[in-house]
Coordinates of N, CA and C in Angstrom, one line a residue:
X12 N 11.6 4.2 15.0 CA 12.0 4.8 13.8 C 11.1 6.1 13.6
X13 N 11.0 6.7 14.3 CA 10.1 8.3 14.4 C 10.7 9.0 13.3
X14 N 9.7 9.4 12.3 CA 10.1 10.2 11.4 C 10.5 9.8 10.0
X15 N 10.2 8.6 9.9 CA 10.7 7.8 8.6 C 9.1 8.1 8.0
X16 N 9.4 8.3 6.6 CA 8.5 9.0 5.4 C 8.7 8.0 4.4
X17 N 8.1 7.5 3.9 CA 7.7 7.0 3.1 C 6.7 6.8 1.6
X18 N 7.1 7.5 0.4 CA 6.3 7.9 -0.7 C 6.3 7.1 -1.7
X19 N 5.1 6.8 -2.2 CA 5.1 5.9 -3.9 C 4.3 6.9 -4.7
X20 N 4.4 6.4 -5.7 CA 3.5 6.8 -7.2 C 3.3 5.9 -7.4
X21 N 1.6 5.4 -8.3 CA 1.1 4.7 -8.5 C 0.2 5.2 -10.0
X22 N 0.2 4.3 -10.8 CA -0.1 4.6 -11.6 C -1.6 3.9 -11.8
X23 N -2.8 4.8 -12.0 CA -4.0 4.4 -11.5 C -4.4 3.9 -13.0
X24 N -5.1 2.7 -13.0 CA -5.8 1.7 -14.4 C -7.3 2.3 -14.3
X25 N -7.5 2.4 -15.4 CA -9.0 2.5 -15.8 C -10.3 1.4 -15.1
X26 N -9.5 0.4 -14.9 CA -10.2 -0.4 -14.1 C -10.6 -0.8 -12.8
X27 N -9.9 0.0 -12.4 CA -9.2 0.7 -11.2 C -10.8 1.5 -10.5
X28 N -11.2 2.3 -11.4 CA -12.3 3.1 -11.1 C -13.7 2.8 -11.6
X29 N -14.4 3.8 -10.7 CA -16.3 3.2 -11.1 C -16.8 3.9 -12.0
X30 N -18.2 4.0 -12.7 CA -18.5 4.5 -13.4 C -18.2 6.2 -13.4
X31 N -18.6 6.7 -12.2 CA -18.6 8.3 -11.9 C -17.1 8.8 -11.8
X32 N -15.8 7.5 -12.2 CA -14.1 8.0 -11.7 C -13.8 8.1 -10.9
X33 N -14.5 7.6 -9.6 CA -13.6 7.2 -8.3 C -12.9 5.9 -8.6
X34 N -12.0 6.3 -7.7 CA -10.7 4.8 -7.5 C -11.5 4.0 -6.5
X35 N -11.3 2.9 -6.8 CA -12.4 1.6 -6.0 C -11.7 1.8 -4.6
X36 N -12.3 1.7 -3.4 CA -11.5 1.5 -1.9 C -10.5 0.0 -2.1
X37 N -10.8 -1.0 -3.3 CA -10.3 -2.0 -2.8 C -8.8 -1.6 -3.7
X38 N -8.7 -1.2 -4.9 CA -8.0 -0.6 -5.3 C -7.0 0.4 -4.5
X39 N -7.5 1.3 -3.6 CA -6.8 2.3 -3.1 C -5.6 1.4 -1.6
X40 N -6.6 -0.3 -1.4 CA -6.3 -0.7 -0.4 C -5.2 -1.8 -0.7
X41 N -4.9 -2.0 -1.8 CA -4.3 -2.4 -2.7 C -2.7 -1.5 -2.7
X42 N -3.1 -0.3 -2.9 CA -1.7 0.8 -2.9 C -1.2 0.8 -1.5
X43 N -1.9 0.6 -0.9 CA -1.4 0.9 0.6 C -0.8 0.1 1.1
X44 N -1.0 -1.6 0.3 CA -0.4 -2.9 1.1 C 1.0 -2.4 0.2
X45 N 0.9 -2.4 -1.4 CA 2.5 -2.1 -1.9 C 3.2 -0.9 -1.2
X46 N 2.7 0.2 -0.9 CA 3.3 1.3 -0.6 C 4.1 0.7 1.0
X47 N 3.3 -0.5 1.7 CA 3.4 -1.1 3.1 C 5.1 -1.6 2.5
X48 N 4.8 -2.8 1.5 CA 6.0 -3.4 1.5 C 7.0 -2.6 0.9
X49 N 6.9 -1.6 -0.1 CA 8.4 -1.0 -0.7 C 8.7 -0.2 0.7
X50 N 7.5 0.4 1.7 CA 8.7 1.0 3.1 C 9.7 -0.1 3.9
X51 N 8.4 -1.3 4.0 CA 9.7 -2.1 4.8 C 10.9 -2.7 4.3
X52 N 11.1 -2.5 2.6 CA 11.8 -2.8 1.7 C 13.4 -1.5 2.1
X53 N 12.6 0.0 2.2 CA 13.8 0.8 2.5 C 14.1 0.8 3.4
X54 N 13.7 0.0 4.4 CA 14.5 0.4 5.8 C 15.1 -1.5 6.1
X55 N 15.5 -1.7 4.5 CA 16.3 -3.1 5.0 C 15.2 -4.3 5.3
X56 N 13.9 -4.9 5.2 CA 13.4 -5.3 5.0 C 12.6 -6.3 3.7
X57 N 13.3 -6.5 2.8 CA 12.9 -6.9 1.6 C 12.0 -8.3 1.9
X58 N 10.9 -8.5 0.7 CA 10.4 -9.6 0.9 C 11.5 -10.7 1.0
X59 N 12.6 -11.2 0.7 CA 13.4 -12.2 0.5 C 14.2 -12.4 2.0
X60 N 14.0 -11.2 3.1 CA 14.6 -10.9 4.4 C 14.1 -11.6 5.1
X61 N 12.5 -11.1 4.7 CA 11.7 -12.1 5.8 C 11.2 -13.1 5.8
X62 N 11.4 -13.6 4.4 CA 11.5 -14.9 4.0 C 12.6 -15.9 4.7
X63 N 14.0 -15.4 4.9 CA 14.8 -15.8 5.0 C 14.6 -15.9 6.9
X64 N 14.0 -15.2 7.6 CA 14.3 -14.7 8.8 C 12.4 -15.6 9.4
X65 N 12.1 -16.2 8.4 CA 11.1 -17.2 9.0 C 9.9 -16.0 9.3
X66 N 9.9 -14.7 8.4 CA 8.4 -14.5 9.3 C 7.5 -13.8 7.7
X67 N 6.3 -13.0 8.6 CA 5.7 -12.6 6.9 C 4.9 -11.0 7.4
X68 N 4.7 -10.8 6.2 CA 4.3 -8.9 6.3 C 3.0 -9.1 6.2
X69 N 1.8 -8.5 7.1 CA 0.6 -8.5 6.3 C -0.2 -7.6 6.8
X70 N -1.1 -6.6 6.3 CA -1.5 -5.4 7.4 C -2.9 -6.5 7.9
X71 N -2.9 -5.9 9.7 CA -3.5 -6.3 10.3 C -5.1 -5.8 10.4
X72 N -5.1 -4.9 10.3 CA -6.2 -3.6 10.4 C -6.1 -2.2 9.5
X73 N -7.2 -2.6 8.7 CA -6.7 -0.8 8.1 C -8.3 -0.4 7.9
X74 N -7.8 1.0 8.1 CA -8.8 2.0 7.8 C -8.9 3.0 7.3
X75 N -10.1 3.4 6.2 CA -10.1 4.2 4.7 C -11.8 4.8 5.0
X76 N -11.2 6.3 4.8 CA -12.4 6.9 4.7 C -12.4 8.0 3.5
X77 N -13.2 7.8 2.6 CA -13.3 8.5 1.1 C -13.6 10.1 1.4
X78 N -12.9 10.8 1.5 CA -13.7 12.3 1.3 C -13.8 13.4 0.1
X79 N -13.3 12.9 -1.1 CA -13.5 13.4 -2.2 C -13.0 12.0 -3.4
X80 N -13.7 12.4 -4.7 CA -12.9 11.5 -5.8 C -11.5 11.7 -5.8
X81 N -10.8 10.0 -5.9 CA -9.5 10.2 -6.0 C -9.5 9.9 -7.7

């Protein structure tokens, strides 16, 4: 599937962030697992697919490196 793009909005909670207004990494890691499942959702994959098809979504490995306040 080369070339499939994938974008969300997210609408960030106040709780979300630390005192100084960064977005927490666990928060940011958070967007990334929904942002994970609404892609496999567009390309025909819905949670109820793989449900149905005996298997399950779950990221294996991820990696996050902060280089400014989000």
């Amino acid at each position: 599937m080369t070339g499939f793009v994938h974008s969300t909005k997210f609408e960030v909670r106040h709780y979300e962030c630390d005192a100084p207004g960064w977005l927490r990494p666990t928060a940011i890691l958070g967007y990334m697992q929904e942002a994970g499942f609404g892609a496999s959702a567009a390309v025909g994959w819905s949670a109820a697919r793989y449900d149905a098809a005996g298997f399950h979504w779950f990221a294996y490995e991820t990696g996050l490196v902060l280089l400014q306040p989000l």
